[in-house]
Amino acid sequence: VQVIGDVIYVVDEIYEQYRTTREIIQICKLKPWWSKVSSHGVIDVAGKQHQAMESVAEVWGSTKPDGAGIDLAMQLVPIQPGIDRYRDFLKINPLSNQPSVVISPRCHGLISEHGGEFNPFTGQQAVYRYHIDKEGLTLGEEPEDKFNHAIKAMIYGIVDRFGYVIPDSGMRRAIKFSGSGRRT
């Protein structure tokens, strides 16, 4: 991902299944853009969990040859505020009349989660969506927790970089919170 001004350019993705963190890092290191990667990234809060080994965040942060040397920020992002923030970026910017997110056609996983093509693993439609009943009506207020890894990564990155959008007297404004939970 590259951010230029307020526009997010998703230039590539690593969309894999059944790989270890170290294998994903090795795949990343083979990409032509690897030398330009920032030393900062984002991850789901589950990335700090220890399951009889180093956490995913620790492996990414490691400067050992099989690590990446990337410090990963993590914060709990509530589902609906995260989706709302992402939707704000999916809209055309009214001032520039340009998109706020530009996704490369190489990003098959992210595109498939939006319904733009079939899932690269199953060859079938696998869209991040809300629960739907037999009549096609939406059930509940939270989407199904599947087919959403790339979209969640986008949400975490947007919230980390740009903060949330909070309704305020009919106007929408961005508020970014520091790691301590204080407004910045």
Coordinates of C-alpha atoms in Angstrom, one line a residue:
V1 CA 0.0 0.0 0.0
Q2 CA 1.2 3.5 -0.8
V3 CA -0.5 6.6 0.5
I4 CA -0.1 9.8 -1.5
G5 CA -1.9 12.7 0.1
D6 CA -5.3 11.2 1.2
V7 CA -5.4 8.6 -1.6
I8 CA -4.6 5.0 -0.8
Y9 CA -3.0 3.0 -3.6
V10 CA -3.2 -0.8 -3.1
V11 CA -0.4 -1.9 -5.4
D12 CA 0.0 -5.6 -4.5
E13 CA -1.1 -8.1 -2.0
I14 CA 0.0 -11.4 -0.4
Y15 CA -3.2 -13.4 -0.2
E16 CA -2.3 -16.9 1.0
Q17 CA -3.7 -19.8 3.0
Y18 CA -2.0 -22.4 5.1
R19 CA 1.3 -20.5 5.3
T20 CA 3.4 -19.7 8.4
T21 CA 4.3 -16.1 9.2
R22 CA 7.9 -16.8 8.3
E23 CA 6.8 -18.2 4.9
I24 CA 4.7 -15.1 4.2
I25 CA 7.7 -12.9 5.1
Q26 CA 9.9 -14.8 2.7
I27 CA 7.3 -14.3 -0.1
C28 CA 7.3 -10.6 0.7
K29 CA 11.1 -10.4 0.6
L30 CA 11.0 -11.8 -3.0
K31 CA 8.7 -8.9 -4.2
P32 CA 10.4 -6.1 -6.1
W33 CA 8.8 -3.5 -3.7
W34 CA 10.2 -5.1 -0.5
S35 CA 13.2 -2.7 -0.3
K36 CA 10.8 0.2 -0.1
V37 CA 8.6 -1.2 2.7
S38 CA 8.2 1.0 5.7
S39 CA 9.2 -0.3 9.1
H40 CA 5.7 0.3 10.3
G41 CA 2.6 -1.8 9.7
V42 CA -0.7 -2.9 11.2
I43 CA -2.1 -6.2 12.4
D44 CA -5.2 -7.5 14.2
V45 CA -4.9 -7.5 18.0
A46 CA -4.8 -11.3 17.8
G47 CA -1.3 -10.9 16.3
K48 CA 0.2 -10.5 19.7
Q49 CA -1.1 -13.8 21.0
H50 CA 1.4 -16.4 22.1
Q51 CA 0.6 -20.0 21.3
A52 CA 3.7 -21.8 22.6
M53 CA 5.8 -19.7 20.3
E54 CA 6.6 -16.2 19.3
S55 CA 3.6 -14.1 18.4
V56 CA 3.0 -13.1 14.8
A57 CA 3.8 -9.5 15.7
E58 CA 7.1 -10.6 17.2
V59 CA 8.1 -12.6 14.1
W60 CA 7.4 -9.6 11.9
G61 CA 9.3 -7.3 14.2
S62 CA 12.3 -9.6 14.5
T63 CA 15.5 -8.4 12.9
K64 CA 16.7 -12.0 12.5
P65 CA 17.1 -13.3 8.9
D66 CA 13.7 -14.9 9.0
G67 CA 12.0 -11.8 10.5
A68 CA 11.0 -8.6 8.7
G69 CA 12.1 -5.8 11.1
I70 CA 8.6 -4.3 10.8
D71 CA 6.9 -2.9 13.9
L72 CA 3.2 -3.7 13.8
A73 CA 0.7 -1.5 15.4
M74 CA -2.4 -3.1 16.8
Q75 CA -5.6 -1.8 18.3
L76 CA -9.0 -3.1 18.8
V77 CA -11.1 -1.8 15.9
P78 CA -14.9 -2.2 16.5
I79 CA -16.6 -3.8 13.5
Q80 CA -19.1 -1.1 12.5
P81 CA -16.9 2.0 13.1
G82 CA -14.2 0.2 11.1
I83 CA -16.6 -0.6 8.2
D84 CA -17.9 3.0 8.3
R85 CA -14.4 4.4 8.0
Y86 CA -13.6 2.1 5.2
R87 CA -16.8 3.0 3.4
D88 CA -15.8 6.7 3.7
F89 CA -12.6 5.9 1.8
L90 CA -14.5 3.9 -0.9
K91 CA -16.5 7.0 -1.8
I92 CA -15.4 9.5 -4.5
N93 CA -13.7 12.5 -2.9
P94 CA -16.2 15.3 -3.5
L95 CA -13.4 18.0 -3.6
S96 CA -11.1 16.2 -6.1
N97 CA -13.8 14.1 -7.8
Q98 CA -11.3 11.2 -7.6
P99 CA -11.4 7.9 -5.8
S100 CA -9.8 7.7 -2.3
V101 CA -8.8 4.1 -2.8
V102 CA -7.2 2.7 -5.9
I103 CA -6.8 -1.0 -6.1
S104 CA -4.5 -2.7 -8.5
P105 CA -5.9 -5.5 -10.6
R106 CA -3.2 -7.7 -9.1
C107 CA -5.1 -7.7 -5.8
H108 CA -7.3 -10.6 -6.6
G109 CA -8.1 -11.4 -2.9
L110 CA -9.2 -7.9 -2.0
I111 CA -11.2 -7.5 -5.2
S112 CA -12.9 -10.9 -4.6
E113 CA -13.9 -9.9 -1.0
H114 CA -15.7 -6.9 -2.6
G115 CA -17.4 -9.2 -5.1
G116 CA -15.4 -8.0 -8.1
E117 CA -14.1 -11.5 -9.1
F118 CA -14.2 -15.0 -7.8
N119 CA -12.1 -16.1 -4.8
P120 CA -8.6 -17.0 -5.9
F121 CA -8.6 -20.2 -3.8
T122 CA -12.0 -21.6 -4.5
G123 CA -12.9 -20.1 -7.9
Q124 CA -16.3 -19.3 -6.4
Q125 CA -17.9 -16.1 -5.2
A126 CA -16.8 -15.4 -1.6
V127 CA -17.8 -11.9 -0.6
Y128 CA -17.6 -10.2 2.7
R129 CA -21.3 -9.6 3.5
Y130 CA -24.0 -9.4 6.0
H131 CA -26.0 -12.5 7.0
I132 CA -28.9 -13.0 4.6
D133 CA -32.1 -15.0 5.1
K134 CA -33.9 -17.2 2.6
E135 CA -35.8 -14.2 1.2
G136 CA -32.6 -12.3 0.6
L137 CA -33.1 -9.9 3.4
T138 CA -30.2 -8.8 5.6
L139 CA -30.1 -10.2 9.1
G140 CA -28.4 -8.6 12.1
E141 CA -26.1 -5.6 12.3
E142 CA -22.8 -7.3 11.9
P143 CA -21.4 -9.0 8.7
E144 CA -20.4 -12.6 8.6
D145 CA -16.8 -13.0 9.9
K146 CA -15.4 -14.7 6.7
F147 CA -14.0 -13.6 3.4
N148 CA -12.7 -10.5 5.0
H149 CA -9.0 -10.7 5.7
A150 CA -7.9 -8.2 3.0
I151 CA -10.8 -5.8 3.9
K152 CA -9.9 -6.0 7.6
A153 CA -6.3 -5.2 6.7
M154 CA -7.5 -2.2 4.8
I155 CA -9.7 -1.1 7.8
Y156 CA -6.8 -1.5 10.3
G157 CA -4.5 0.5 8.1
I158 CA -7.0 3.3 7.5
V159 CA -7.9 3.6 11.2
D160 CA -4.2 3.5 12.1
R161 CA -3.2 6.2 9.6
F162 CA -6.3 8.4 9.4
G163 CA -8.3 7.7 12.6
Y164 CA -12.0 7.3 12.9
V165 CA -14.8 9.5 11.6
I166 CA -17.1 10.6 14.4
P167 CA -20.4 12.4 13.8
D168 CA -20.3 15.9 15.3
S169 CA -23.1 18.3 15.0
G170 CA -24.0 17.1 11.5
M171 CA -20.4 17.3 10.3
R172 CA -17.9 14.5 10.1
R173 CA -14.4 14.9 11.3
A174 CA -11.4 12.6 11.7
I175 CA -10.1 11.8 15.2
K176 CA -6.9 9.8 15.6
F177 CA -6.2 8.2 18.9
S178 CA -2.7 7.5 20.1
G179 CA -1.7 4.1 21.4
S180 CA -2.6 5.3 24.9
G181 CA -6.2 6.0 23.9
R182 CA -5.7 9.8 24.0
R183 CA -6.9 12.0 21.1
T184 CA -4.1 13.4 19.0

